[in-house]
Amino acid sequence: MSDADRVRISPVVVPKASDVLADRLRDLIVSGRFSPGEALPPERELAADSGLSRSSVREALRLLETEGLLTTRAGRAGGSVVTRPGRGSIARSVELFVRAHGMGLGALLDCRLAVEPMLARLAARNRTEAQLAEISAIHERFVASVDEVPAYKRINLDWHLAVARASGNEPLMALMEAVTAPIRDAQEYRHVTTPDLRRGAVRAHSVILEAIAARDGEAAFKRMERHVGAYRDIALRREEVVAAGDGDASPTTGEDA
């Protein structure tokens, strides 16, 4: 048999023992076999039951801790206690992904355009009176900040986050929170604004707020879609102008999201 005719066996990849244990413990936690607040067996017991070394057990526990499934304290009175991951842990993971891949403003605004209209619809349906009061109070500060760009930028996204929280949808809220900080930090975002854009954004927020107050989900969806979509188009046009080498890339019409 020639070398060309030989049946070749691809390399066998054996998972790390700590990953296998982490998978088993994760399944027990998410299935409810271990409840939030309940302590896991001690390290020595986990090592004896699994047949793994103490170091492999510690590595598995550290992995689950980074996922927000455990809180571990060292020492004689310490141990690992099951916790329920919060929305913040999801947002941090997505934000890390966004930053590590160097995603540009266009991709981030595409994400907002996909998510925020639904958040506005859900906010109109689910918001409480306290949440409506919060959104309204932020809007008042937003109107007052229209000529103070740094404050305007900060309050603008605070308002969008308040609408997201009023939706009551945890996964969508986490996604919105994850892209907010990178948008704030994006060089393009700091530049894409004019007085006309800021006044347009105030008008857009006003009509979205009216729809949320009236519990009109469809109107809130359409108005948010128009608002975020208009700013996305402005930002992408500006990037095209900058890439073409035109020194005057300031937008003059539209809305600032």
Short mmCIF file of C-alpha atoms in Angstrom, two decimals:
data_model
loop_
_atom_site.label_atom_id
_atom_site.label_comp_id
_atom_site.label_asym_id
_atom_site.label_seq_id
_atom_site.Cartn_x
_atom_site.Cartn_y
_atom_site.Cartn_z
CA MET A 1 0.00 0.00 0.00
CA SER A 2 1.41 3.36 -0.99
CA ASP A 3 1.56 6.33 1.36
CA ALA A 4 -1.20 7.98 -0.68
CA ASP A 5 -3.53 5.01 -0.06
CA ARG A 6 -2.96 4.76 3.68
CA VAL A 7 -5.88 5.54 5.97
CA ARG A 8 -4.74 8.39 8.16
CA ILE A 9 -6.11 8.97 11.63
CA SER A 10 -6.37 12.61 12.63
CA PRO A 11 -4.89 13.70 15.97
CA VAL A 12 -7.08 12.94 18.96
CA VAL A 13 -7.78 16.00 21.10
CA VAL A 14 -8.39 15.08 24.73
CA PRO A 15 -10.22 17.73 26.77
CA LYS A 16 -8.60 19.00 29.95
CA ALA A 17 -9.79 17.24 33.07
CA SER A 18 -10.70 20.57 34.66
CA ASP A 19 -12.92 21.45 31.67
CA VAL A 20 -14.74 18.13 31.94
CA LEU A 21 -15.41 18.70 35.65
CA ALA A 22 -16.48 22.29 35.00
CA ASP A 23 -18.95 21.03 32.38
CA ARG A 24 -20.44 18.53 34.84
CA LEU A 25 -20.73 21.07 37.66
CA ARG A 26 -22.19 23.66 35.28
CA ASP A 27 -24.87 21.20 34.19
CA LEU A 28 -25.75 20.49 37.82
CA ILE A 29 -26.01 24.21 38.60
CA VAL A 30 -28.08 25.29 35.59
CA SER A 31 -30.39 22.28 35.96
CA GLY A 32 -31.14 23.30 39.54
CA ARG A 33 -29.46 20.37 41.28
CA PHE A 34 -27.41 23.00 43.10
CA SER A 35 -29.44 26.08 43.97
CA PRO A 36 -28.22 29.70 44.35
CA GLY A 37 -26.78 30.13 47.84
CA GLU A 38 -25.99 26.44 48.22
CA ALA A 39 -22.39 25.42 48.93
CA LEU A 40 -20.62 22.94 46.70
CA PRO A 41 -18.82 20.01 48.34
CA PRO A 42 -15.31 20.88 49.57
CA GLU A 43 -12.38 20.64 47.16
CA ARG A 44 -11.07 17.44 48.72
CA GLU A 45 -14.49 15.80 48.35
CA LEU A 46 -14.81 16.91 44.73
CA ALA A 47 -11.32 15.57 44.05
CA ALA A 48 -12.13 12.21 45.67
CA ASP A 49 -15.47 11.85 43.88
CA SER A 50 -14.13 12.86 40.46
CA GLY A 51 -10.75 11.13 40.73
CA LEU A 52 -9.02 14.37 39.73
CA SER A 53 -6.22 16.26 41.40
CA ARG A 54 -6.93 19.19 43.73
CA SER A 55 -5.32 21.51 41.18
CA SER A 56 -7.74 20.36 38.45
CA VAL A 57 -10.66 20.86 40.81
CA ARG A 58 -9.46 24.40 41.64
CA GLU A 59 -9.09 25.21 37.96
CA ALA A 60 -12.65 24.01 37.28
CA LEU A 61 -13.99 26.12 40.14
CA ARG A 62 -12.11 29.19 38.92
CA LEU A 63 -13.64 28.75 35.47
CA LEU A 64 -17.16 28.60 36.90
CA GLU A 65 -16.41 31.63 39.06
CA THR A 66 -15.45 33.68 35.99
CA GLU A 67 -18.78 32.67 34.44
CA GLY A 68 -20.63 34.04 37.45
CA LEU A 69 -21.88 30.64 38.61
CA LEU A 70 -19.81 30.48 41.79
CA THR A 71 -18.39 32.70 44.49
CA THR A 72 -15.32 31.17 46.09
CA ARG A 73 -13.66 32.21 49.33
CA ALA A 74 -10.27 30.90 50.41
CA GLY A 75 -9.41 29.72 53.91
CA ARG A 76 -10.68 27.21 56.44
CA ALA A 77 -14.14 28.78 56.55
CA GLY A 78 -14.24 29.33 52.80
CA GLY A 79 -15.60 27.31 49.94
CA SER A 80 -17.60 27.69 46.74
CA VAL A 81 -21.19 28.90 46.82
CA VAL A 82 -23.54 28.76 43.84
CA THR A 83 -24.64 32.14 42.47
CA ARG A 84 -26.93 33.21 39.66
CA PRO A 85 -25.15 35.19 36.92
CA GLY A 86 -26.40 38.73 36.68
CA ARG A 87 -27.05 40.75 33.57
CA GLY A 88 -23.76 42.53 34.17
CA SER A 89 -21.74 39.38 33.56
CA ILE A 90 -23.39 38.90 30.16
CA ALA A 91 -22.84 42.53 29.26
CA ARG A 92 -19.17 42.36 30.28
CA SER A 93 -18.59 39.27 28.14
CA VAL A 94 -20.20 40.82 25.08
CA GLU A 95 -18.39 44.12 25.62
CA LEU A 96 -15.08 42.27 25.88
CA PHE A 97 -15.87 40.53 22.59
CA VAL A 98 -16.70 43.87 20.96
CA ARG A 99 -13.51 45.53 22.16
CA ALA A 100 -11.24 42.55 21.45
CA HIS A 101 -12.43 42.44 17.83
CA GLY A 102 -12.11 46.19 17.40
CA MET A 103 -15.65 46.57 16.11
CA GLY A 104 -16.33 49.94 14.53
CA LEU A 105 -19.13 52.37 15.15
CA GLY A 106 -21.10 51.09 12.15
CA ALA A 107 -21.32 47.56 13.53
CA LEU A 108 -22.29 48.84 16.98
CA LEU A 109 -25.03 51.03 15.54
CA ASP A 110 -26.30 48.11 13.44
CA CYS A 111 -26.66 46.23 16.72
CA ARG A 112 -28.56 49.13 18.26
CA LEU A 113 -30.84 49.36 15.24
CA ALA A 114 -31.64 45.66 15.55
CA VAL A 115 -32.33 45.84 19.29
CA GLU A 116 -33.57 49.28 20.34
CA PRO A 117 -36.89 49.46 18.48
CA MET A 118 -37.96 46.23 20.23
CA LEU A 119 -36.74 47.61 23.56
CA ALA A 120 -38.87 50.72 23.01
CA ARG A 121 -41.90 48.58 22.15
CA LEU A 122 -41.44 46.49 25.28
CA ALA A 123 -40.84 49.61 27.40
CA ALA A 124 -44.18 50.99 26.24
CA ARG A 125 -45.88 47.75 27.24
CA ASN A 126 -44.04 46.94 30.45
CA ARG A 127 -42.78 50.18 31.99
CA THR A 128 -43.81 51.11 35.51
CA GLU A 129 -44.74 54.60 36.60
CA ALA A 130 -41.40 54.87 38.39
CA GLN A 131 -39.53 53.90 35.22
CA LEU A 132 -41.54 56.39 33.17
CA ALA A 133 -40.65 59.08 35.70
CA GLU A 134 -36.96 58.14 35.39
CA ILE A 135 -37.04 58.31 31.58
CA SER A 136 -38.85 61.67 31.75
CA ALA A 137 -36.36 63.11 34.25
CA ILE A 138 -33.40 62.08 32.10
CA HIS A 139 -35.15 63.62 29.08
CA GLU A 140 -35.45 66.94 30.91
CA ARG A 141 -31.70 66.89 31.61
CA PHE A 142 -31.11 65.92 27.98
CA VAL A 143 -33.04 68.95 26.74
CA ALA A 144 -31.08 71.22 29.09
CA SER A 145 -27.73 69.81 27.89
CA VAL A 146 -28.21 70.39 24.17
CA ASP A 147 -25.47 73.05 24.05
CA GLU A 148 -23.06 71.18 26.34
CA VAL A 149 -21.74 68.39 24.13
CA PRO A 150 -19.93 66.17 26.71
CA ALA A 151 -22.95 66.18 29.05
CA TYR A 152 -25.30 65.77 26.09
CA LYS A 153 -23.48 62.65 24.90
CA ARG A 154 -23.52 61.08 28.36
CA ILE A 155 -27.18 61.88 29.07
CA ASN A 156 -28.20 60.75 25.58
CA LEU A 157 -27.01 57.20 26.14
CA ASP A 158 -28.27 57.25 29.75
CA TRP A 159 -31.74 57.89 28.33
CA HIS A 160 -31.45 55.01 25.88
CA LEU A 161 -30.34 52.72 28.70
CA ALA A 162 -33.28 53.80 30.85
CA VAL A 163 -35.65 52.86 28.02
CA ALA A 164 -33.86 49.50 27.76
CA ARG A 165 -34.29 48.84 31.49
CA ALA A 166 -37.99 49.67 31.28
CA SER A 167 -38.42 46.91 28.68
CA GLY A 168 -37.98 44.19 31.29
CA ASN A 169 -36.15 41.96 28.77
CA GLU A 170 -32.88 40.93 30.43
CA PRO A 171 -31.02 39.51 27.38
CA LEU A 172 -31.79 42.56 25.22
CA MET A 173 -30.90 44.88 28.09
CA ALA A 174 -27.54 43.12 28.47
CA LEU A 175 -26.82 43.50 24.76
CA MET A 176 -27.67 47.20 24.85
CA GLU A 177 -25.48 47.73 27.92
CA ALA A 178 -22.61 45.86 26.25
CA VAL A 179 -22.42 48.18 23.24
CA THR A 180 -23.02 51.43 25.13
CA ALA A 181 -19.51 51.94 26.54
CA PRO A 182 -17.74 51.15 23.22
CA ILE A 183 -20.05 53.62 21.47
CA ARG A 184 -19.21 56.25 24.06
CA ASP A 185 -15.52 55.61 23.49
CA ALA A 186 -15.65 55.49 19.69
CA GLN A 187 -13.74 58.36 18.15
CA GLU A 188 -16.38 58.75 15.46
CA TYR A 189 -19.17 59.02 18.02
CA ARG A 190 -17.52 61.96 19.76
CA HIS A 191 -17.39 63.82 16.45
CA VAL A 192 -20.73 63.03 14.80
CA THR A 193 -22.85 65.83 16.21
CA THR A 194 -24.01 69.33 15.32
CA PRO A 195 -26.49 71.71 16.98
CA ASP A 196 -29.10 70.72 14.37
CA LEU A 197 -28.53 67.03 15.06
CA ARG A 198 -28.83 67.54 18.79
CA ARG A 199 -32.09 69.44 18.44
CA GLY A 200 -33.34 66.67 16.15
CA ALA A 201 -32.48 64.10 18.79
CA VAL A 202 -34.42 66.05 21.41
CA ARG A 203 -37.48 66.01 19.14
CA ALA A 204 -37.02 62.27 18.49
CA HIS A 205 -36.72 61.47 22.19
CA SER A 206 -39.83 63.53 22.88
CA VAL A 207 -42.03 61.56 20.48
CA ILE A 208 -40.60 58.22 21.66
CA LEU A 209 -41.28 59.25 25.25
CA GLU A 210 -44.86 60.19 24.34
CA ALA A 211 -45.40 56.74 22.83
CA ILE A 212 -43.94 55.00 25.88
CA ALA A 213 -46.10 57.12 28.20
CA ALA A 214 -49.19 56.24 26.13
CA ARG A 215 -48.23 52.53 26.18
CA ASP A 216 -48.29 52.58 22.38
CA GLY A 217 -45.78 49.86 21.57
CA GLU A 218 -46.03 50.09 17.79
CA ALA A 219 -45.49 53.84 17.74
CA ALA A 220 -42.54 53.50 20.13
CA PHE A 221 -41.01 50.84 17.88
CA LYS A 222 -41.38 52.90 14.69
CA ARG A 223 -40.13 56.14 16.21
CA MET A 224 -37.10 54.49 17.80
CA GLU A 225 -36.33 52.68 14.55
CA ARG A 226 -36.43 55.97 12.66
CA HIS A 227 -34.33 57.73 15.29
CA VAL A 228 -31.52 55.17 15.57
CA GLY A 229 -31.61 54.40 11.85
CA ALA A 230 -31.21 58.07 10.93
CA TYR A 231 -28.15 58.44 13.13
CA ARG A 232 -26.67 55.20 11.85
CA ASP A 233 -26.96 56.46 8.26
CA ILE A 234 -25.32 59.77 9.20
CA ALA A 235 -22.44 58.04 10.98
CA LEU A 236 -21.78 55.67 8.08
CA ARG A 237 -21.86 58.49 5.55
CA ARG A 238 -19.34 60.38 7.66
CA GLU A 239 -17.02 57.34 7.76
CA GLU A 240 -17.22 57.11 3.97
CA VAL A 241 -16.33 60.79 3.61
CA VAL A 242 -13.40 60.49 6.03
CA ALA A 243 -12.14 57.39 4.22
CA ALA A 244 -12.28 59.30 0.94
CA GLY A 245 -10.07 62.00 2.43
CA ASP A 246 -12.59 64.85 2.54
CA GLY A 247 -11.65 67.15 5.40
CA ASP A 248 -15.21 68.43 5.90
CA ALA A 249 -17.09 65.44 7.24
CA SER A 250 -19.49 67.23 9.55
CA PRO A 251 -23.11 66.13 9.11
CA THR A 252 -25.66 68.92 8.82
CA THR A 253 -29.04 67.25 8.86
CA GLY A 254 -30.78 64.30 10.50
CA GLU A 255 -30.85 63.12 14.11
CA ASP A 256 -28.17 62.39 16.69
CA ALA A 257 -28.78 59.13 18.57
#
